[in-house]
Amino acid sequence: MGRGKFITLEGVDGAGKSTHLNCLAELVRQRGHEVVLTREPGGTRLGEELRTLLLGEPMHIDTEILLMFAARREHLAQVIFPALAAGKWVISDRFTDATFAYQGGGRQVALDRIGTLEKWVQGDFQPDLTLVFHVSVEIAEQRRAGRSGGDRFEQLDKAFFERVSTQYLSRAAADPGRMRIIDASRSVTDIQKELEIIILSI
Ligand code: TMP
């Protein structure tokens, strides 16, 4: 049996990526693959504990980045690597591109510092496919406003989300073989049609 594929979903909060997770999983199952659906920060018992802290507790930015990568290391060891080795496909709601976009773009931490931790934690390992759900920050803001609660990140200002969005777009432009930008301002049906084509092509 061959190694499975690793697909990640990215985008600013409110871009609508979570709406498409299950549909994407179903498309992959229809191709005959077993699917593991997971998320970051989180995906393991320890990772979910770290998620609670990361989304709720104010902390130093270095602590924030280190905890994101600590959760990721555990996620890779316990979930992602074993599943891929067993031939399963893994779909993760966010991965390392989120750290570059949020902590690098949003919080303006030097990208090479994040790159150092990326190398440490995952070596050259990268997703096979990353879908970046893109909408204007205004639309994302409206979508977030319709939700209850909101974590520490969702409360940040428009300029923060502009920087996050710009960073996602520039990463996608630099790595078009892995990253695809999905125009998420369209209808759910139109987006699902595009996802179907993409999944058939990988
Ligand atoms: P979610 O709401 O999409 O599950 O993501 C949780 C929040 O965590 C979201 O606001 C983005 C943020 N985040 C980072 O800031 N850096 C990261 O590396 C990851 C994985 C998520």
PDB file of C-alpha atoms and ligand atoms in Angstrom:
ATOM      1  CA  MET A   1       0.000   0.000   0.000  1.00  0.00           C
ATOM      2  CA  GLY A   2       1.304   3.490  -0.872  1.00  0.00           C
ATOM      3  CA  ARG A   3       1.618   6.383   1.504  1.00  0.00           C
ATOM      4  CA  GLY A   4      -1.560   8.418   1.941  1.00  0.00           C
ATOM      5  CA  LYS A   5      -1.837  12.094   1.088  1.00  0.00           C
ATOM      6  CA  PHE A   6      -1.864  15.054   3.430  1.00  0.00           C
ATOM      7  CA  ILE A   7      -4.296  17.885   2.652  1.00  0.00           C
ATOM      8  CA  THR A   8      -4.521  21.071   4.699  1.00  0.00           C
ATOM      9  CA  LEU A   9      -7.182  23.791   4.752  1.00  0.00           C
ATOM     10  CA  GLU A  10      -6.242  27.377   5.494  1.00  0.00           C
ATOM     11  CA  GLY A  11      -7.687  30.880   5.466  1.00  0.00           C
ATOM     12  CA  VAL A  12      -8.576  33.756   7.755  1.00  0.00           C
ATOM     13  CA  ASP A  13     -11.221  33.101  10.409  1.00  0.00           C
ATOM     14  CA  GLY A  14     -14.587  33.446   8.696  1.00  0.00           C
ATOM     15  CA  ALA A  15     -13.369  32.417   5.213  1.00  0.00           C
ATOM     16  CA  GLY A  16     -15.621  29.342   5.422  1.00  0.00           C
ATOM     17  CA  LYS A  17     -13.081  26.500   5.266  1.00  0.00           C
ATOM     18  CA  SER A  18     -14.793  24.451   7.997  1.00  0.00           C
ATOM     19  CA  THR A  19     -17.998  24.344   5.914  1.00  0.00           C
ATOM     20  CA  HIS A  20     -16.101  22.353   3.281  1.00  0.00           C
ATOM     21  CA  LEU A  21     -14.214  19.903   5.498  1.00  0.00           C
ATOM     22  CA  ASN A  22     -16.829  17.154   5.432  1.00  0.00           C
ATOM     23  CA  CYS A  23     -17.529  17.523   1.729  1.00  0.00           C
ATOM     24  CA  LEU A  24     -13.810  17.247   1.015  1.00  0.00           C
ATOM     25  CA  ALA A  25     -13.558  14.136   3.191  1.00  0.00           C
ATOM     26  CA  GLU A  26     -16.490  12.590   1.328  1.00  0.00           C
ATOM     27  CA  LEU A  27     -14.858  13.300  -2.049  1.00  0.00           C
ATOM     28  CA  VAL A  28     -11.678  11.555  -0.909  1.00  0.00           C
ATOM     29  CA  ARG A  29     -13.672   8.560   0.426  1.00  0.00           C
ATOM     30  CA  GLN A  30     -15.432   8.303  -2.933  1.00  0.00           C
ATOM     31  CA  ARG A  31     -11.979   7.825  -4.449  1.00  0.00           C
ATOM     32  CA  GLY A  32     -11.635   4.780  -2.205  1.00  0.00           C
ATOM     33  CA  HIS A  33      -9.364   6.145   0.505  1.00  0.00           C
ATOM     34  CA  GLU A  34      -9.784   6.031   4.243  1.00  0.00           C
ATOM     35  CA  VAL A  35      -9.802   9.568   5.683  1.00  0.00           C
ATOM     36  CA  VAL A  36      -8.568  10.990   8.980  1.00  0.00           C
ATOM     37  CA  LEU A  37     -10.073  14.421   9.730  1.00  0.00           C
ATOM     38  CA  THR A  38      -8.123  16.500  12.203  1.00  0.00           C
ATOM     39  CA  ARG A  39      -7.266  20.074  13.169  1.00  0.00           C
ATOM     40  CA  GLU A  40      -4.613  22.430  14.524  1.00  0.00           C
ATOM     41  CA  PRO A  41      -3.952  23.517  17.088  1.00  0.00           C
ATOM     42  CA  GLY A  42      -5.233  20.184  18.415  1.00  0.00           C
ATOM     43  CA  GLY A  43      -5.679  16.737  16.951  1.00  0.00           C
ATOM     44  CA  THR A  44      -4.349  14.865  20.015  1.00  0.00           C
ATOM     45  CA  ARG A  45      -5.321  14.908  23.682  1.00  0.00           C
ATOM     46  CA  LEU A  46      -2.274  17.019  24.545  1.00  0.00           C
ATOM     47  CA  GLY A  47      -2.787  19.185  21.458  1.00  0.00           C
ATOM     48  CA  GLU A  48      -6.390  19.905  22.442  1.00  0.00           C
ATOM     49  CA  GLU A  49      -5.207  20.946  25.925  1.00  0.00           C
ATOM     50  CA  LEU A  50      -2.688  23.272  24.298  1.00  0.00           C
ATOM     51  CA  ARG A  51      -5.441  24.594  22.002  1.00  0.00           C
ATOM     52  CA  THR A  52      -7.529  25.609  25.004  1.00  0.00           C
ATOM     53  CA  LEU A  53      -4.548  27.544  26.382  1.00  0.00           C
ATOM     54  CA  LEU A  54      -3.587  29.043  23.011  1.00  0.00           C
ATOM     55  CA  LEU A  55      -7.094  30.289  22.225  1.00  0.00           C
ATOM     56  CA  GLY A  56      -7.874  31.498  25.734  1.00  0.00           C
ATOM     57  CA  GLU A  57      -4.785  32.678  27.615  1.00  0.00           C
ATOM     58  CA  PRO A  58      -2.851  35.849  26.851  1.00  0.00           C
ATOM     59  CA  MET A  59       0.844  34.907  26.468  1.00  0.00           C
ATOM     60  CA  HIS A  60       4.172  36.091  25.095  1.00  0.00           C
ATOM     61  CA  ILE A  61       4.327  35.760  21.321  1.00  0.00           C
ATOM     62  CA  ASP A  62       7.327  33.387  21.534  1.00  0.00           C
ATOM     63  CA  THR A  63       5.341  31.168  23.907  1.00  0.00           C
ATOM     64  CA  GLU A  64       2.455  31.231  21.428  1.00  0.00           C
ATOM     65  CA  ILE A  65       4.685  30.063  18.572  1.00  0.00           C
ATOM     66  CA  LEU A  66       6.450  27.418  20.664  1.00  0.00           C
ATOM     67  CA  LEU A  67       3.138  25.973  21.869  1.00  0.00           C
ATOM     68  CA  MET A  68       1.778  25.894  18.301  1.00  0.00           C
ATOM     69  CA  PHE A  69       4.821  23.860  17.257  1.00  0.00           C
ATOM     70  CA  ALA A  70       4.701  21.694  20.399  1.00  0.00           C
ATOM     71  CA  ALA A  71       1.102  20.759  19.581  1.00  0.00           C
ATOM     72  CA  ARG A  72       2.148  20.166  15.961  1.00  0.00           C
ATOM     73  CA  ARG A  73       5.026  17.867  16.928  1.00  0.00           C
ATOM     74  CA  GLU A  74       2.634  15.684  18.898  1.00  0.00           C
ATOM     75  CA  HIS A  75       0.073  15.791  16.092  1.00  0.00           C
ATOM     76  CA  LEU A  76       2.664  14.615  13.563  1.00  0.00           C
ATOM     77  CA  ALA A  77       3.963  11.840  15.834  1.00  0.00           C
ATOM     78  CA  GLN A  78       0.630  10.502  17.070  1.00  0.00           C
ATOM     79  CA  VAL A  79      -1.758  11.104  14.175  1.00  0.00           C
ATOM     80  CA  ILE A  80      -0.397  12.393  10.871  1.00  0.00           C
ATOM     81  CA  PHE A  81       2.694  10.236  10.261  1.00  0.00           C
ATOM     82  CA  PRO A  82       1.106   6.923  11.385  1.00  0.00           C
ATOM     83  CA  ALA A  83      -2.039   7.530   9.301  1.00  0.00           C
ATOM     84  CA  LEU A  84      -0.081   8.426   6.155  1.00  0.00           C
ATOM     85  CA  ALA A  85       2.175   5.402   6.627  1.00  0.00           C
ATOM     86  CA  ALA A  86      -0.944   3.220   6.848  1.00  0.00           C
ATOM     87  CA  GLY A  87      -2.121   4.581   3.473  1.00  0.00           C
ATOM     88  CA  LYS A  88      -4.845   6.824   4.921  1.00  0.00           C
ATOM     89  CA  TRP A  89      -5.432  10.348   3.685  1.00  0.00           C
ATOM     90  CA  VAL A  90      -5.230  13.043   6.347  1.00  0.00           C
ATOM     91  CA  ILE A  91      -7.208  16.283   6.077  1.00  0.00           C
ATOM     92  CA  SER A  92      -6.211  18.894   8.629  1.00  0.00           C
ATOM     93  CA  ASP A  93      -8.092  22.101   9.380  1.00  0.00           C
ATOM     94  CA  ARG A  94      -4.901  24.269   9.476  1.00  0.00           C
ATOM     95  CA  PHE A  95      -1.201  23.402   9.706  1.00  0.00           C
ATOM     96  CA  THR A  96       2.119  25.292   9.530  1.00  0.00           C
ATOM     97  CA  ASP A  97       0.975  27.828   6.902  1.00  0.00           C
ATOM     98  CA  ALA A  98      -1.295  29.170   9.669  1.00  0.00           C
ATOM     99  CA  THR A  99       1.740  29.895  11.853  1.00  0.00           C
ATOM    100  CA  PHE A 100       3.419  31.806   9.022  1.00  0.00           C
ATOM    101  CA  ALA A 101       0.167  33.688   8.308  1.00  0.00           C
ATOM    102  CA  TYR A 102      -0.995  34.438  11.876  1.00  0.00           C
ATOM    103  CA  GLN A 103       2.205  34.686  13.909  1.00  0.00           C
ATOM    104  CA  GLY A 104       4.388  35.770  10.963  1.00  0.00           C
ATOM    105  CA  GLY A 105       1.967  37.981   8.997  1.00  0.00           C
ATOM    106  CA  GLY A 106      -0.555  38.923  11.679  1.00  0.00           C
ATOM    107  CA  ARG A 107       1.754  39.314  14.649  1.00  0.00           C
ATOM    108  CA  GLN A 108       4.743  40.336  12.503  1.00  0.00           C
ATOM    109  CA  VAL A 109       7.263  37.830  13.843  1.00  0.00           C
ATOM    110  CA  ALA A 110      10.269  37.358  11.533  1.00  0.00           C
ATOM    111  CA  LEU A 111       9.443  34.539   9.117  1.00  0.00           C
ATOM    112  CA  ASP A 112      12.900  32.974   9.385  1.00  0.00           C
ATOM    113  CA  ARG A 113      12.363  32.383  13.128  1.00  0.00           C
ATOM    114  CA  ILE A 114       9.211  30.440  12.283  1.00  0.00           C
ATOM    115  CA  GLY A 115      11.122  28.670   9.487  1.00  0.00           C
ATOM    116  CA  THR A 116      13.711  27.481  12.022  1.00  0.00           C
ATOM    117  CA  LEU A 117      11.024  25.819  14.141  1.00  0.00           C
ATOM    118  CA  GLU A 118       9.340  24.410  11.033  1.00  0.00           C
ATOM    119  CA  LYS A 119      12.597  22.647  10.094  1.00  0.00           C
ATOM    120  CA  TRP A 120      13.102  21.414  13.637  1.00  0.00           C
ATOM    121  CA  VAL A 121       9.617  19.967  13.998  1.00  0.00           C
ATOM    122  CA  GLN A 122       8.878  18.659  10.527  1.00  0.00           C
ATOM    123  CA  GLY A 123      12.142  18.629   8.537  1.00  0.00           C
ATOM    124  CA  ASP A 124      11.211  18.793   4.837  1.00  0.00           C
ATOM    125  CA  PHE A 125       7.754  17.322   5.394  1.00  0.00           C
ATOM    126  CA  GLN A 126       5.010  19.418   3.739  1.00  0.00           C
ATOM    127  CA  PRO A 127       1.350  18.880   2.852  1.00  0.00           C
ATOM    128  CA  ASP A 128       0.701  17.377  -0.590  1.00  0.00           C
ATOM    129  CA  LEU A 129      -2.038  19.951  -1.119  1.00  0.00           C
ATOM    130  CA  THR A 130      -3.040  23.116   0.732  1.00  0.00           C
ATOM    131  CA  LEU A 131      -6.331  24.851  -0.024  1.00  0.00           C
ATOM    132  CA  VAL A 132      -6.366  28.509   0.967  1.00  0.00           C
ATOM    133  CA  PHE A 133      -9.943  29.737   1.350  1.00  0.00           C
ATOM    134  CA  HIS A 134      -9.836  33.382   0.439  1.00  0.00           C
ATOM    135  CA  VAL A 135     -12.438  36.116   0.998  1.00  0.00           C
ATOM    136  CA  SER A 136     -12.054  39.841   1.616  1.00  0.00           C
ATOM    137  CA  VAL A 137     -11.475  40.673   5.262  1.00  0.00           C
ATOM    138  CA  GLU A 138     -14.829  42.513   5.218  1.00  0.00           C
ATOM    139  CA  ILE A 139     -16.734  39.347   4.264  1.00  0.00           C
ATOM    140  CA  ALA A 140     -14.753  37.296   6.786  1.00  0.00           C
ATOM    141  CA  GLU A 141     -15.597  39.856   9.477  1.00  0.00           C
ATOM    142  CA  GLN A 142     -19.327  39.646   8.641  1.00  0.00           C
ATOM    143  CA  ARG A 143     -19.200  35.841   8.809  1.00  0.00           C
ATOM    144  CA  ARG A 144     -17.399  35.895  12.166  1.00  0.00           C
ATOM    145  CA  ALA A 145     -19.958  38.374  13.518  1.00  0.00           C
ATOM    146  CA  GLY A 146     -22.687  35.773  12.956  1.00  0.00           C
ATOM    147  CA  ARG A 147     -20.975  33.282  15.273  1.00  0.00           C
ATOM    148  CA  SER A 148     -21.225  33.025  19.015  1.00  0.00           C
ATOM    149  CA  GLY A 149     -18.203  33.350  21.314  1.00  0.00           C
ATOM    150  CA  GLY A 150     -14.985  33.987  19.433  1.00  0.00           C
ATOM    151  CA  ASP A 151     -11.476  33.098  20.584  1.00  0.00           C
ATOM    152  CA  ARG A 152      -8.449  35.285  21.341  1.00  0.00           C
ATOM    153  CA  PHE A 153      -7.533  35.450  17.621  1.00  0.00           C
ATOM    154  CA  GLU A 154     -11.014  36.212  16.297  1.00  0.00           C
ATOM    155  CA  GLN A 155     -11.079  39.365  18.415  1.00  0.00           C
ATOM    156  CA  LEU A 156      -8.068  40.913  16.656  1.00  0.00           C
ATOM    157  CA  ASP A 157      -8.550  43.951  14.425  1.00  0.00           C
ATOM    158  CA  LYS A 158      -9.034  44.306  10.696  1.00  0.00           C
ATOM    159  CA  ALA A 159      -5.406  45.299  10.057  1.00  0.00           C
ATOM    160  CA  PHE A 160      -4.292  42.039  11.695  1.00  0.00           C
ATOM    161  CA  PHE A 161      -6.521  39.970   9.390  1.00  0.00           C
ATOM    162  CA  GLU A 162      -5.357  41.993   6.349  1.00  0.00           C
ATOM    163  CA  ARG A 163      -1.778  40.970   7.189  1.00  0.00           C
ATOM    164  CA  VAL A 164      -2.805  37.334   7.748  1.00  0.00           C
ATOM    165  CA  SER A 165      -4.584  37.289   4.397  1.00  0.00           C
ATOM    166  CA  THR A 166      -1.681  38.942   2.552  1.00  0.00           C
ATOM    167  CA  GLN A 167       0.723  36.388   4.004  1.00  0.00           C
ATOM    168  CA  TYR A 168      -1.471  33.453   2.879  1.00  0.00           C
ATOM    169  CA  LEU A 169      -1.664  34.910  -0.631  1.00  0.00           C
ATOM    170  CA  SER A 170       2.063  35.508  -0.908  1.00  0.00           C
ATOM    171  CA  ARG A 171       2.864  31.988   0.327  1.00  0.00           C
ATOM    172  CA  ALA A 172       0.409  30.565  -2.207  1.00  0.00           C
ATOM    173  CA  ALA A 173       1.982  32.613  -4.995  1.00  0.00           C
ATOM    174  CA  ALA A 174       5.443  31.336  -4.015  1.00  0.00           C
ATOM    175  CA  ASP A 175       4.364  27.671  -3.942  1.00  0.00           C
ATOM    176  CA  PRO A 176       1.655  27.177  -6.605  1.00  0.00           C
ATOM    177  CA  GLY A 177       2.373  23.448  -6.938  1.00  0.00           C
ATOM    178  CA  ARG A 178       1.234  22.787  -3.368  1.00  0.00           C
ATOM    179  CA  MET A 179      -1.095  25.680  -2.553  1.00  0.00           C
ATOM    180  CA  ARG A 180      -4.347  26.532  -4.324  1.00  0.00           C
ATOM    181  CA  ILE A 181      -6.343  29.658  -3.621  1.00  0.00           C
ATOM    182  CA  ILE A 182     -10.080  28.984  -3.455  1.00  0.00           C
ATOM    183  CA  ASP A 183     -12.308  32.011  -4.056  1.00  0.00           C
ATOM    184  CA  ALA A 184     -14.532  31.486  -1.020  1.00  0.00           C
ATOM    185  CA  SER A 185     -16.842  34.425  -1.773  1.00  0.00           C
ATOM    186  CA  ARG A 186     -18.734  32.133  -4.192  1.00  0.00           C
ATOM    187  CA  SER A 187     -21.660  29.851  -3.331  1.00  0.00           C
ATOM    188  CA  VAL A 188     -21.043  26.621  -1.399  1.00  0.00           C
ATOM    189  CA  THR A 189     -22.148  24.632  -4.490  1.00  0.00           C
ATOM    190  CA  ASP A 190     -19.648  26.370  -6.779  1.00  0.00           C
ATOM    191  CA  ILE A 191     -16.834  25.838  -4.294  1.00  0.00           C
ATOM    192  CA  GLN A 192     -17.711  22.153  -3.934  1.00  0.00           C
ATOM    193  CA  LYS A 193     -17.586  21.722  -7.712  1.00  0.00           C
ATOM    194  CA  GLU A 194     -14.074  23.151  -7.744  1.00  0.00           C
ATOM    195  CA  LEU A 195     -13.012  20.916  -4.836  1.00  0.00           C
ATOM    196  CA  GLU A 196     -14.299  17.886  -6.746  1.00  0.00           C
ATOM    197  CA  ILE A 197     -12.094  18.763  -9.728  1.00  0.00           C
ATOM    198  CA  ILE A 198      -9.069  19.363  -7.498  1.00  0.00           C
ATOM    199  CA  ILE A 199      -9.477  16.056  -5.620  1.00  0.00           C
ATOM    200  CA  LEU A 200      -9.774  14.146  -8.886  1.00  0.00           C
ATOM    201  CA  SER A 201      -6.540  15.732 -10.090  1.00  0.00           C
ATOM    202  CA  ILE A 202      -4.273  14.749  -7.192  1.00  0.00           C
TER     203      ILE A 202
HETATM  204  P1  TMP B   1      -9.687  27.555  13.924  1.00  0.00           P
HETATM  205  O1  TMP B   1     -10.635  28.532  14.506  1.00  0.00           O
HETATM  206  O2  TMP B   1      -9.612  27.600  12.452  1.00  0.00           O
HETATM  207  O3  TMP B   1      -9.838  26.181  14.461  1.00  0.00           O
HETATM  208  O4  TMP B   1      -8.206  28.010  14.383  1.00  0.00           O
HETATM  209  C1  TMP B   1      -7.962  28.433  15.665  1.00  0.00           C
HETATM  210  C2  TMP B   1      -7.239  29.749  15.682  1.00  0.00           C
HETATM  211  O5  TMP B   1      -5.838  29.502  15.861  1.00  0.00           O
HETATM  212  C3  TMP B   1      -7.393  30.595  14.444  1.00  0.00           C
HETATM  213  O6  TMP B   1      -7.757  31.904  14.850  1.00  0.00           O
HETATM  214  C4  TMP B   1      -6.012  30.628  13.855  1.00  0.00           C
HETATM  215  C5  TMP B   1      -5.097  30.333  15.011  1.00  0.00           C
HETATM  216  N1  TMP B   1      -3.837  29.664  14.658  1.00  0.00           N
HETATM  217  C6  TMP B   1      -2.665  30.383  14.716  1.00  0.00           C
HETATM  218  O7  TMP B   1      -2.667  31.572  15.052  1.00  0.00           O
HETATM  219  N2  TMP B   1      -1.481  29.762  14.395  1.00  0.00           N
HETATM  220  C7  TMP B   1      -1.424  28.441  14.026  1.00  0.00           C
HETATM  221  O8  TMP B   1      -0.342  27.909  13.753  1.00  0.00           O
HETATM  222  C8  TMP B   1      -2.662  27.705  13.973  1.00  0.00           C
HETATM  223  C9  TMP B   1      -2.642  26.263  13.591  1.00  0.00           C
HETATM  224  C10 TMP B   1      -3.841  28.354  14.295  1.00  0.00           C
END
